[in-house]
Amino acid sequence: MPYQLSILGVYVPTVIVLCLAGIAVTWVVDCVLSRLEVYSHVWHPALLRAAMLAGICATLDLLAYHSF
């Protein structure tokens, strides 16, 4: 995968695009967990959301850059 993508003639780092995708995935997972009322059993919901975002973005980056 290239380290930069050309979007409308502007070179953007691929990591930024993958993190934007990670934000969208995290939002969907957050909606599902909210409907299942999982956050009522969690000590700190905001901390769980931040950890999910970091984990999903890191997973997307690893899949993009280290896929075989």
Tab-separated table of N, CA, C and O in Angstrom:
chain	number	residue	atom	x	y	z
A	1	MET	N	0.843	-1.169	0.000
A	1	MET	CA	0.000	0.000	0.000
A	1	MET	C	0.890	1.236	0.000
A	1	MET	O	1.870	1.288	0.731
A	2	PRO	N	0.535	2.235	-0.783
A	2	PRO	CA	1.352	3.448	-0.810
A	2	PRO	C	1.236	4.218	0.508
A	2	PRO	O	0.224	4.149	1.202
A	3	TYR	N	2.290	4.953	0.830
A	3	TYR	CA	2.281	5.720	2.066
A	3	TYR	C	1.538	7.042	1.928
A	3	TYR	O	1.260	7.696	2.914
A	4	GLN	N	1.225	7.438	0.676
A	4	GLN	CA	0.444	8.641	0.438
A	4	GLN	C	-0.581	8.352	-0.635
A	4	GLN	O	-0.313	7.636	-1.594
A	5	LEU	N	-1.767	8.909	-0.468
A	5	LEU	CA	-2.824	8.774	-1.453
A	5	LEU	C	-3.105	10.149	-2.054
A	5	LEU	O	-3.053	11.163	-1.358
A	6	SER	N	-3.412	10.175	-3.330
A	6	SER	CA	-3.762	11.424	-3.978
A	6	SER	C	-5.283	11.564	-3.979
A	6	SER	O	-5.991	10.809	-4.635
A	7	ILE	N	-5.793	12.535	-3.226
A	7	ILE	CA	-7.221	12.793	-3.164
A	7	ILE	C	-7.448	14.187	-3.739
A	7	ILE	O	-7.052	15.185	-3.135
A	8	LEU	N	-8.050	14.237	-4.917
A	8	LEU	CA	-8.296	15.486	-5.630
A	8	LEU	C	-7.010	16.285	-5.836
A	8	LEU	O	-6.987	17.504	-5.733
A	9	GLY	N	-5.928	15.583	-6.110
A	9	GLY	CA	-4.652	16.227	-6.382
A	9	GLY	C	-3.844	16.587	-5.145
A	9	GLY	O	-2.772	17.161	-5.259
A	10	VAL	N	-4.351	16.279	-3.977
A	10	VAL	CA	-3.647	16.577	-2.730
A	10	VAL	C	-3.157	15.264	-2.136
A	10	VAL	O	-3.939	14.321	-1.971
A	11	TYR	N	-1.869	15.194	-1.822
A	11	TYR	CA	-1.330	13.987	-1.222
A	11	TYR	C	-1.633	13.958	0.276
A	11	TYR	O	-1.313	14.889	1.009
A	12	VAL	N	-2.286	12.886	0.690
A	12	VAL	CA	-2.707	12.710	2.073
A	12	VAL	C	-2.074	11.418	2.586
A	12	VAL	O	-2.103	10.398	1.894
A	13	PRO	N	-1.493	11.448	3.801
A	13	PRO	CA	-0.955	10.207	4.348
A	13	PRO	C	-2.036	9.136	4.491
A	13	PRO	O	-3.164	9.426	4.892
A	14	THR	N	-1.690	7.927	4.165
A	14	THR	CA	-2.633	6.816	4.225
A	14	THR	C	-3.133	6.586	5.646
A	14	THR	O	-4.278	6.185	5.849
A	15	VAL	N	-2.293	6.879	6.624
A	15	VAL	CA	-2.678	6.675	8.021
A	15	VAL	C	-3.891	7.532	8.371
A	15	VAL	O	-4.778	7.098	9.106
A	16	ILE	N	-3.961	8.742	7.837
A	16	ILE	CA	-5.097	9.615	8.129
A	16	ILE	C	-6.382	9.029	7.549
A	16	ILE	O	-7.429	9.014	8.197
A	17	VAL	N	-6.298	8.508	6.338
A	17	VAL	CA	-7.475	7.905	5.714
A	17	VAL	C	-7.918	6.674	6.499
A	17	VAL	O	-9.114	6.471	6.732
A	18	LEU	N	-6.955	5.864	6.930
A	18	LEU	CA	-7.296	4.674	7.707
A	18	LEU	C	-7.878	5.038	9.074
A	18	LEU	O	-8.791	4.369	9.571
A	19	CYS	N	-7.378	6.103	9.688
A	19	CYS	CA	-7.938	6.524	10.974
A	19	CYS	C	-9.347	7.082	10.812
A	19	CYS	O	-10.187	6.902	11.702
A	20	LEU	N	-9.626	7.746	9.706
A	20	LEU	CA	-10.999	8.190	9.456
A	20	LEU	C	-11.932	6.997	9.282
A	20	LEU	O	-13.073	7.011	9.761
A	21	ALA	N	-11.441	5.958	8.616
A	21	ALA	CA	-12.226	4.722	8.506
A	21	ALA	C	-12.394	4.079	9.886
A	21	ALA	O	-13.461	3.543	10.213
A	22	GLY	N	-11.353	4.147	10.707
A	22	GLY	CA	-11.431	3.610	12.064
A	22	GLY	C	-12.437	4.351	12.922
A	22	GLY	O	-13.131	3.756	13.748
A	23	ILE	N	-12.552	5.661	12.716
A	23	ILE	CA	-13.553	6.444	13.440
A	23	ILE	C	-14.956	5.988	13.054
A	23	ILE	O	-15.828	5.834	13.914
A	24	ALA	N	-15.168	5.729	11.769
A	24	ALA	CA	-16.485	5.268	11.314
A	24	ALA	C	-16.811	3.887	11.893
A	24	ALA	O	-17.936	3.650	12.358
A	25	VAL	N	-15.839	2.988	11.889
A	25	VAL	CA	-16.058	1.644	12.440
A	25	VAL	C	-16.319	1.723	13.938
A	25	VAL	O	-17.215	1.052	14.471
A	26	THR	N	-15.562	2.566	14.628
A	26	THR	CA	-15.749	2.728	16.073
A	26	THR	C	-17.126	3.288	16.381
A	26	THR	O	-17.769	2.887	17.362
A	27	TRP	N	-17.609	4.206	15.553
A	27	TRP	CA	-18.930	4.782	15.757
A	27	TRP	C	-20.016	3.703	15.633
A	27	TRP	O	-20.951	3.661	16.439
A	28	VAL	N	-19.872	2.826	14.642
A	28	VAL	CA	-20.852	1.744	14.459
A	28	VAL	C	-20.809	0.788	15.646
A	28	VAL	O	-21.857	0.408	16.188
A	29	VAL	N	-19.616	0.404	16.068
A	29	VAL	CA	-19.482	-0.503	17.214
A	29	VAL	C	-20.032	0.160	18.473
A	29	VAL	O	-20.697	-0.489	19.297
A	30	ASP	N	-19.791	1.463	18.633
A	30	ASP	CA	-20.292	2.198	19.787
A	30	ASP	C	-21.818	2.204	19.810
A	30	ASP	O	-22.432	2.027	20.874
A	31	CYS	N	-22.437	2.382	18.653
A	31	CYS	CA	-23.905	2.351	18.588
A	31	CYS	C	-24.452	0.979	18.967
A	31	CYS	O	-25.448	0.872	19.693
A	32	VAL	N	-23.794	-0.066	18.499
A	32	VAL	CA	-24.235	-1.428	18.833
A	32	VAL	C	-24.082	-1.683	20.329
A	32	VAL	O	-24.998	-2.219	20.986
A	33	LEU	N	-22.945	-1.286	20.905
A	33	LEU	CA	-22.731	-1.509	22.332
A	33	LEU	C	-23.690	-0.674	23.175
A	33	LEU	O	-24.103	-1.106	24.257
A	34	SER	N	-24.049	0.505	22.705
A	34	SER	CA	-25.020	1.330	23.436
A	34	SER	C	-26.400	0.683	23.436
A	34	SER	O	-27.096	0.678	24.456
A	35	ARG	N	-26.799	0.141	22.301
A	35	ARG	CA	-28.123	-0.513	22.227
A	35	ARG	C	-28.178	-1.783	23.076
A	35	ARG	O	-29.235	-2.134	23.594
A	36	LEU	N	-27.042	-2.460	23.192
A	36	LEU	CA	-26.988	-3.665	24.025
A	36	LEU	C	-26.773	-3.343	25.507
A	36	LEU	O	-26.694	-4.254	26.330
A	37	GLU	N	-26.666	-2.058	25.832
A	37	GLU	CA	-26.470	-1.570	27.196
A	37	GLU	C	-25.228	-2.153	27.861
A	37	GLU	O	-25.226	-2.462	29.055
A	38	VAL	N	-24.176	-2.281	27.096
A	38	VAL	CA	-22.912	-2.783	27.627
A	38	VAL	C	-22.251	-1.738	28.515
A	38	VAL	O	-21.584	-2.072	29.498
A	39	TYR	N	-22.460	-0.468	28.204
A	39	TYR	CA	-21.795	0.603	28.940
A	39	TYR	C	-22.266	0.716	30.383
A	39	TYR	O	-21.587	1.340	31.200
A	40	SER	N	-23.400	0.124	30.718
A	40	SER	CA	-23.840	0.147	32.119
A	40	SER	C	-23.009	-0.795	32.985
A	40	SER	O	-23.025	-0.689	34.209
A	41	HIS	N	-22.259	-1.710	32.358
A	41	HIS	CA	-21.421	-2.663	33.083
A	41	HIS	C	-19.943	-2.293	33.037
A	41	HIS	O	-19.116	-3.036	33.550
A	42	VAL	N	-19.630	-1.153	32.442
A	42	VAL	CA	-18.242	-0.737	32.271
A	42	VAL	C	-17.941	0.368	33.269
A	42	VAL	O	-18.760	1.261	33.510
A	43	TRP	N	-16.744	0.327	33.843
A	43	TRP	CA	-16.360	1.310	34.847
A	43	TRP	C	-16.290	2.713	34.266
A	43	TRP	O	-16.779	3.665	34.859
A	44	HIS	N	-15.657	2.863	33.092
A	44	HIS	CA	-15.459	4.186	32.500
A	44	HIS	C	-15.736	4.095	30.998
A	44	HIS	O	-14.847	3.753	30.219
A	45	PRO	N	-16.957	4.388	30.559
A	45	PRO	CA	-17.318	4.240	29.148
A	45	PRO	C	-16.452	5.056	28.190
A	45	PRO	O	-16.118	4.598	27.102
A	46	ALA	N	-16.066	6.266	28.581
A	46	ALA	CA	-15.239	7.092	27.694
A	46	ALA	C	-13.864	6.457	27.482
A	46	ALA	O	-13.298	6.529	26.382
A	47	LEU	N	-13.339	5.837	28.510
A	47	LEU	CA	-12.053	5.154	28.388
A	47	LEU	C	-12.164	3.952	27.458
A	47	LEU	O	-11.261	3.692	26.645
A	48	LEU	N	-13.266	3.232	27.544
A	48	LEU	CA	-13.495	2.101	26.637
A	48	LEU	C	-13.614	2.582	25.198
A	48	LEU	O	-13.052	1.968	24.287
A	49	ARG	N	-14.309	3.692	24.986
A	49	ARG	CA	-14.437	4.233	23.626
A	49	ARG	C	-13.088	4.647	23.065
A	49	ARG	O	-12.785	4.394	21.897
A	50	ALA	N	-12.266	5.289	23.871
A	50	ALA	CA	-10.940	5.714	23.416
A	50	ALA	C	-10.055	4.502	23.113
A	50	ALA	O	-9.319	4.498	22.117
A	51	ALA	N	-10.141	3.483	23.951
A	51	ALA	CA	-9.350	2.274	23.720
A	51	ALA	C	-9.816	1.532	22.464
A	51	ALA	O	-9.001	1.000	21.709
A	52	MET	N	-11.133	1.529	22.229
A	52	MET	CA	-11.651	0.909	21.000
A	52	MET	C	-11.157	1.645	19.769
A	52	MET	O	-10.750	1.024	18.782
A	53	LEU	N	-11.168	2.968	19.816
A	53	LEU	CA	-10.693	3.760	18.680
A	53	LEU	C	-9.219	3.487	18.408
A	53	LEU	O	-8.829	3.256	17.258
A	54	ALA	N	-8.410	3.474	19.452
A	54	ALA	CA	-6.980	3.207	19.280
A	54	ALA	C	-6.749	1.794	18.744
A	54	ALA	O	-5.919	1.590	17.846
A	55	GLY	N	-7.467	0.828	19.276
A	55	GLY	CA	-7.297	-0.550	18.825
A	55	GLY	C	-7.754	-0.771	17.391
A	55	GLY	O	-7.078	-1.460	16.612
A	56	ILE	N	-8.866	-0.176	17.024
A	56	ILE	CA	-9.382	-0.351	15.659
A	56	ILE	C	-8.479	0.351	14.657
A	56	ILE	O	-8.159	-0.203	13.595
A	57	CYS	N	-8.021	1.564	14.985
A	57	CYS	CA	-7.111	2.272	14.069
A	57	CYS	C	-5.788	1.525	13.928
A	57	CYS	O	-5.257	1.410	12.823
A	58	ALA	N	-5.262	1.014	15.022
A	58	ALA	CA	-4.011	0.254	14.954
A	58	ALA	C	-4.190	-1.025	14.147
A	58	ALA	O	-3.305	-1.402	13.358
A	59	THR	N	-5.315	-1.693	14.304
A	59	THR	CA	-5.575	-2.917	13.541
A	59	THR	C	-5.682	-2.626	12.050
A	59	THR	O	-5.119	-3.359	11.224
A	60	LEU	N	-6.384	-1.553	11.690
A	60	LEU	CA	-6.487	-1.189	10.277
A	60	LEU	C	-5.123	-0.843	9.687
A	60	LEU	O	-4.807	-1.218	8.559
A	61	ASP	N	-4.309	-0.111	10.451
A	61	ASP	CA	-2.975	0.237	9.977
A	61	ASP	C	-2.108	-1.004	9.788
A	61	ASP	O	-1.392	-1.136	8.792
A	62	LEU	N	-2.161	-1.912	10.744
A	62	LEU	CA	-1.371	-3.145	10.624
A	62	LEU	C	-1.844	-3.995	9.447
A	62	LEU	O	-1.021	-4.574	8.727
A	63	LEU	N	-3.141	-4.074	9.232
A	63	LEU	CA	-3.651	-4.842	8.103
A	63	LEU	C	-3.261	-4.205	6.773
A	63	LEU	O	-2.987	-4.906	5.803
A	64	ALA	N	-3.231	-2.878	6.722
A	64	ALA	CA	-2.906	-2.189	5.471
A	64	ALA	C	-1.426	-2.271	5.141
A	64	ALA	O	-1.056	-2.493	3.986
A	65	TYR	N	-0.580	-2.108	6.129
A	65	TYR	CA	0.853	-2.017	5.858
A	65	TYR	C	1.590	-3.344	5.952
A	65	TYR	O	2.671	-3.486	5.418
A	66	HIS	N	1.017	-4.307	6.651
A	66	HIS	CA	1.725	-5.571	6.844
A	66	HIS	C	0.968	-6.767	6.313
A	66	HIS	O	1.096	-7.874	6.790
A	67	SER	N	0.111	-6.536	5.323
A	67	SER	CA	-0.618	-7.663	4.719
A	67	SER	C	0.274	-8.359	3.710
A	67	SER	O	1.121	-7.753	3.059
A	68	PHE	N	0.080	-9.622	3.577
A	68	PHE	CA	0.925	-10.414	2.672
A	68	PHE	C	0.184	-10.762	1.417
A	68	PHE	O	-0.862	-11.135	1.312
